[in-house]
Amino acid sequence: MTAPFESPTPEAVPVEVVVLDMAGTTVRDDGVVESAFQRAAERTGVADRMPWDDALAYVRDTMGQSKIDVFTYLADGDVAAAHRATAAFEEAYAEIVAEQGVTPIAGAADAIQGLKDAGLAVALTTGFAPVTRDALIDGLGWRGLVDLALSPVDAGRGRPAPDLVLTALLRTGTSSVAAVAVAGDTVSDVQSGRRAGAGFVAGVLTGAHDVRALTAAGADAVLSDVTALRGSLAEHGLLGAVTATP
């Protein structure tokens, strides 16, 4: 009798690039996104078509997604209104950062440097426009720390589409999607990594969504914060032999 065919178990592919979200993953949010949304809504009336609590719940549920997409929904498909609201949001976010400063997640800079020391490229991704993204990076002093920083406009579509992850792969010259690791605090981050075919996708608990939501979205691991990522990669056999010890 012929034995049934069994596909061989694929070997783990070492990670070459790590794609990290910004607000809530590497940068502390502390309610800044919600505050900026409230200012934008007050200035433009973009959320007036629905109860305020419903609008705020939608913003929370869609954390990590492109802001223009969020505001297009809130504006009931009015693209011009969505663009005005997005501009107001970016302005408000910059105001709050100027008022309060910008703070990294504790240990995030060292965690990024640790990934770099392990021979990995590190890309930051965000749903913010480039002007806000760059203001955050400059405020943190991370300009020379990361290899790449991407906004939806750089990639085509924002999360949960795979475009940001795939653009990071292309721009860093990564050999395959299996050699990409993704980490973020939102369902959209996890979905984006899964849809891109990333070899490893982690959720972190320093931002918008909890263990249940991140696991349901398809996270391979849910970590306390980004500082645990290198160790998790090592545990899963995804660091090269020379750099496998965190």
CSV table of C-alpha atoms in Angstrom, one decimal:
chain,number,residue,atom,x,y,z
A,1,MET,CA,0.0,0.0,0.0
A,2,THR,CA,1.4,3.4,-1.0
A,3,ALA,CA,2.0,5.7,2.0
A,4,PRO,CA,0.1,9.0,1.8
A,5,PHE,CA,2.0,11.9,0.6
A,6,GLU,CA,3.0,14.4,3.2
A,7,SER,CA,4.4,17.8,2.3
A,8,PRO,CA,7.7,18.5,4.1
A,9,THR,CA,7.6,21.1,6.9
A,10,PRO,CA,9.2,24.3,5.5
A,11,GLU,CA,12.3,25.5,7.2
A,12,ALA,CA,12.1,28.8,9.0
A,13,VAL,CA,13.3,31.7,6.8
A,14,PRO,CA,15.6,34.0,8.7
A,15,VAL,CA,14.3,37.6,9.0
A,16,GLU,CA,16.0,40.3,7.0
A,17,VAL,CA,13.8,43.3,7.6
A,18,VAL,CA,11.5,44.3,10.5
A,19,VAL,CA,8.5,46.5,9.7
A,20,LEU,CA,7.4,48.4,12.8
A,21,ASP,CA,4.4,50.6,13.4
A,22,MET,CA,4.9,54.0,15.0
A,23,ALA,CA,2.1,55.4,17.3
A,24,GLY,CA,1.3,52.8,19.9
A,25,THR,CA,4.2,50.5,19.0
A,26,THR,CA,7.4,52.5,19.0
A,27,VAL,CA,6.0,55.9,19.9
A,28,ARG,CA,3.8,56.6,22.9
A,29,ASP,CA,0.3,57.7,21.9
A,30,ASP,CA,-1.2,58.7,25.3
A,31,GLY,CA,-4.4,59.7,23.6
A,32,VAL,CA,-2.8,62.1,21.1
A,33,VAL,CA,-4.6,60.5,18.1
A,34,GLU,CA,-8.0,60.8,19.7
A,35,SER,CA,-7.3,64.4,20.8
A,36,ALA,CA,-6.1,65.4,17.3
A,37,PHE,CA,-9.3,63.7,15.9
A,38,GLN,CA,-11.5,65.7,18.3
A,39,ARG,CA,-9.8,69.0,17.2
A,40,ALA,CA,-10.2,68.1,13.5
A,41,ALA,CA,-13.8,67.1,14.0
A,42,GLU,CA,-14.6,70.4,15.8
A,43,ARG,CA,-12.8,72.5,13.1
A,44,THR,CA,-14.3,70.8,10.1
A,45,GLY,CA,-17.6,69.1,11.2
A,46,VAL,CA,-16.5,65.9,9.5
A,47,ALA,CA,-18.1,63.6,12.1
A,48,ASP,CA,-21.4,65.6,12.5
A,49,ARG,CA,-23.4,63.0,10.6
A,50,MET,CA,-23.2,60.5,13.4
A,51,PRO,CA,-23.3,60.5,17.2
A,52,TRP,CA,-19.9,61.5,18.7
A,53,ASP,CA,-19.5,58.3,20.6
A,54,ASP,CA,-20.0,56.3,17.4
A,55,ALA,CA,-17.4,58.4,15.5
A,56,LEU,CA,-14.9,58.0,18.3
A,57,ALA,CA,-15.5,54.3,18.5
A,58,TYR,CA,-14.8,54.1,14.7
A,59,VAL,CA,-11.6,56.0,15.2
A,60,ARG,CA,-10.5,53.6,17.9
A,61,ASP,CA,-11.5,50.5,15.9
A,62,THR,CA,-9.5,51.7,12.8
A,63,MET,CA,-6.3,52.8,14.6
A,64,GLY,CA,-3.4,52.2,12.4
A,65,GLN,CA,-5.3,52.8,9.1
A,66,SER,CA,-4.7,55.6,6.7
A,67,LYS,CA,-6.3,58.7,8.1
A,68,ILE,CA,-7.7,59.7,4.7
A,69,ASP,CA,-9.6,56.4,4.6
A,70,VAL,CA,-10.9,56.9,8.1
A,71,PHE,CA,-12.1,60.4,7.4
A,72,THR,CA,-13.7,59.4,4.1
A,73,TYR,CA,-15.9,57.0,6.0
A,74,LEU,CA,-16.8,59.6,8.6
A,75,ALA,CA,-17.6,62.1,5.8
A,76,ASP,CA,-19.9,59.6,4.2
A,77,GLY,CA,-17.8,59.3,1.1
A,78,ASP,CA,-17.2,63.0,0.6
A,79,VAL,CA,-13.6,62.9,-0.5
A,80,ALA,CA,-13.1,66.7,-0.4
A,81,ALA,CA,-14.4,66.9,3.1
A,82,ALA,CA,-12.2,63.9,4.1
A,83,HIS,CA,-9.1,65.7,2.7
A,84,ARG,CA,-10.0,68.9,4.7
A,85,ALA,CA,-10.4,66.8,7.8
A,86,THR,CA,-7.2,64.9,7.3
A,87,ALA,CA,-5.3,68.2,6.9
A,88,ALA,CA,-6.9,69.5,10.1
A,89,PHE,CA,-6.0,66.3,11.8
A,90,GLU,CA,-2.4,66.5,10.8
A,91,GLU,CA,-2.3,70.1,11.9
A,92,ALA,CA,-3.9,69.3,15.2
A,93,TYR,CA,-1.5,66.4,15.8
A,94,ALA,CA,1.5,68.7,15.1
A,95,GLU,CA,0.1,71.2,17.6
A,96,ILE,CA,-0.2,68.6,20.3
A,97,VAL,CA,3.3,67.2,19.7
A,98,ALA,CA,4.6,70.8,19.9
A,99,GLU,CA,2.7,71.3,23.1
A,100,GLN,CA,3.5,68.0,24.8
A,101,GLY,CA,6.6,66.8,23.0
A,102,VAL,CA,7.0,63.2,21.7
A,103,THR,CA,8.0,60.2,23.8
A,104,PRO,CA,9.1,56.8,22.6
A,105,ILE,CA,7.8,53.6,24.0
A,106,ALA,CA,10.2,52.8,26.8
A,107,GLY,CA,13.2,50.9,25.4
A,108,ALA,CA,12.1,51.3,21.8
A,109,ALA,CA,15.2,52.9,20.6
A,110,ASP,CA,17.4,50.3,22.2
A,111,ALA,CA,15.1,47.6,20.7
A,112,ILE,CA,15.5,49.0,17.2
A,113,GLN,CA,19.3,49.2,17.7
A,114,GLY,CA,19.3,45.6,18.9
A,115,LEU,CA,17.5,44.5,15.7
A,116,LYS,CA,20.0,46.5,13.7
A,117,ASP,CA,22.9,44.9,15.6
A,118,ALA,CA,21.4,41.5,14.6
A,119,GLY,CA,21.9,42.4,11.0
A,120,LEU,CA,18.3,43.4,10.2
A,121,ALA,CA,17.0,46.4,8.4
A,122,VAL,CA,14.3,48.3,10.3
A,123,ALA,CA,11.4,50.2,8.6
A,124,LEU,CA,8.9,52.4,10.3
A,125,THR,CA,5.3,52.6,8.9
A,126,THR,CA,2.4,54.8,9.9
A,127,GLY,CA,-1.0,56.0,8.8
A,128,PHE,CA,0.2,59.6,9.2
A,129,ALA,CA,1.1,61.9,6.3
A,130,PRO,CA,4.9,62.3,5.7
A,131,VAL,CA,5.0,65.7,7.3
A,132,THR,CA,3.7,64.3,10.7
A,133,ARG,CA,5.8,61.1,10.4
A,134,ASP,CA,9.0,63.1,9.8
A,135,ALA,CA,8.2,65.5,12.7
A,136,LEU,CA,7.9,62.5,15.0
A,137,ILE,CA,11.1,60.9,13.8
A,138,ASP,CA,13.0,64.2,14.1
A,139,GLY,CA,11.5,64.8,17.6
A,140,LEU,CA,12.7,61.4,18.7
A,141,GLY,CA,16.1,61.9,17.1
A,142,TRP,CA,15.7,58.6,15.1
A,143,ARG,CA,16.6,59.9,11.7
A,144,GLY,CA,19.9,57.9,11.6
A,145,LEU,CA,18.4,55.0,13.6
A,146,VAL,CA,16.0,53.5,11.0
A,147,ASP,CA,16.6,52.5,7.4
A,148,LEU,CA,13.2,53.6,6.1
A,149,ALA,CA,10.0,55.4,7.1
A,150,LEU,CA,6.8,55.0,5.0
A,151,SER,CA,3.4,56.6,4.9
A,152,PRO,CA,0.4,55.4,2.8
A,153,VAL,CA,1.2,58.0,0.1
A,154,ASP,CA,4.6,56.3,-0.3
A,155,ALA,CA,3.1,52.9,-0.9
A,156,GLY,CA,-0.3,53.2,-2.6
A,157,ARG,CA,-2.7,52.1,0.1
A,158,GLY,CA,-2.6,52.3,3.9
A,159,ARG,CA,-3.2,49.4,6.3
A,160,PRO,CA,-4.8,46.9,6.4
A,161,ALA,CA,-3.7,46.6,2.8
A,162,PRO,CA,-0.3,44.9,2.4
A,163,ASP,CA,1.2,47.9,0.4
A,164,LEU,CA,3.3,49.4,3.2
A,165,VAL,CA,4.9,46.1,4.1
A,166,LEU,CA,5.6,45.2,0.5
A,167,THR,CA,7.1,48.6,-0.2
A,168,ALA,CA,9.4,48.1,2.7
A,169,LEU,CA,10.4,44.8,1.3
A,170,LEU,CA,11.2,46.3,-2.1
A,171,ARG,CA,13.0,49.3,-0.9
A,172,THR,CA,15.3,47.3,1.4
A,173,GLY,CA,16.0,44.7,-1.2
A,174,THR,CA,14.7,41.9,1.1
A,175,SER,CA,14.8,38.5,-0.7
A,176,SER,CA,11.3,37.3,0.0
A,177,VAL,CA,8.1,38.1,1.9
A,178,ALA,CA,9.0,35.1,4.2
A,179,ALA,CA,12.0,37.2,5.4
A,180,VAL,CA,9.8,40.0,6.6
A,181,ALA,CA,8.7,40.4,10.2
A,182,VAL,CA,5.9,42.9,11.1
A,183,ALA,CA,5.0,44.3,14.6
A,184,GLY,CA,2.2,46.6,15.6
A,185,ASP,CA,-0.4,47.4,18.2
A,186,THR,CA,-3.5,47.3,16.0
A,187,VAL,CA,-5.6,44.8,14.2
A,188,SER,CA,-4.8,46.7,11.0
A,189,ASP,CA,-1.0,46.2,11.5
A,190,VAL,CA,-1.5,42.5,11.9
A,191,GLN,CA,-3.8,42.2,9.0
A,192,SER,CA,-1.4,44.1,6.8
A,193,GLY,CA,1.4,41.8,7.7
A,194,ARG,CA,-0.7,38.7,7.1
A,195,ARG,CA,-2.0,40.0,3.7
A,196,ALA,CA,1.6,40.8,2.6
A,197,GLY,CA,2.6,37.2,3.4
A,198,ALA,CA,5.2,38.2,6.1
A,199,GLY,CA,7.0,35.3,7.7
A,200,PHE,CA,6.3,36.5,11.2
A,201,VAL,CA,3.7,39.0,12.5
A,202,ALA,CA,3.6,40.1,16.1
A,203,GLY,CA,1.1,42.2,18.0
A,204,VAL,CA,2.2,44.4,20.9
A,205,LEU,CA,0.2,45.5,23.9
A,206,THR,CA,1.3,49.2,24.2
A,207,GLY,CA,-1.4,50.7,22.0
A,208,ALA,CA,-4.9,50.4,20.7
A,209,HIS,CA,-5.9,46.7,20.7
A,210,ASP,CA,-5.8,43.8,23.2
A,211,VAL,CA,-4.6,40.2,23.1
A,212,ARG,CA,-7.9,38.8,21.9
A,213,ALA,CA,-8.2,41.2,19.0
A,214,LEU,CA,-4.5,40.8,17.9
A,215,THR,CA,-4.7,37.0,18.1
A,216,ALA,CA,-7.9,36.9,16.2
A,217,ALA,CA,-6.4,39.1,13.4
A,218,GLY,CA,-3.7,36.4,13.0
A,219,ALA,CA,-0.7,37.5,15.1
A,220,ASP,CA,2.0,34.7,15.5
A,221,ALA,CA,2.8,36.2,18.9
A,222,VAL,CA,1.5,38.9,21.1
A,223,LEU,CA,4.2,40.7,23.1
A,224,SER,CA,4.2,43.0,26.0
A,225,ASP,CA,6.0,45.6,24.0
A,226,VAL,CA,8.5,46.0,21.1
A,227,THR,CA,11.5,45.3,23.4
A,228,ALA,CA,10.4,41.6,23.4
A,229,LEU,CA,10.5,41.3,19.6
A,230,ARG,CA,14.1,40.3,19.1
A,231,GLY,CA,13.8,37.6,21.7
A,232,SER,CA,10.6,36.3,20.1
A,233,LEU,CA,12.3,36.2,16.7
A,234,ALA,CA,15.2,34.2,18.2
A,235,GLU,CA,12.8,31.8,20.0
A,236,HIS,CA,11.1,31.1,16.6
A,237,GLY,CA,14.4,30.4,14.9
A,238,LEU,CA,14.1,33.5,12.7
A,239,LEU,CA,17.5,35.1,13.4
A,240,GLY,CA,20.6,34.1,11.6
A,241,ALA,CA,22.9,31.7,13.4
A,242,VAL,CA,25.5,34.4,14.1
A,243,THR,CA,22.9,36.7,15.7
A,244,ALA,CA,20.5,34.3,17.2
A,245,THR,CA,21.3,35.2,20.9
A,246,PRO,CA,19.4,38.3,21.9
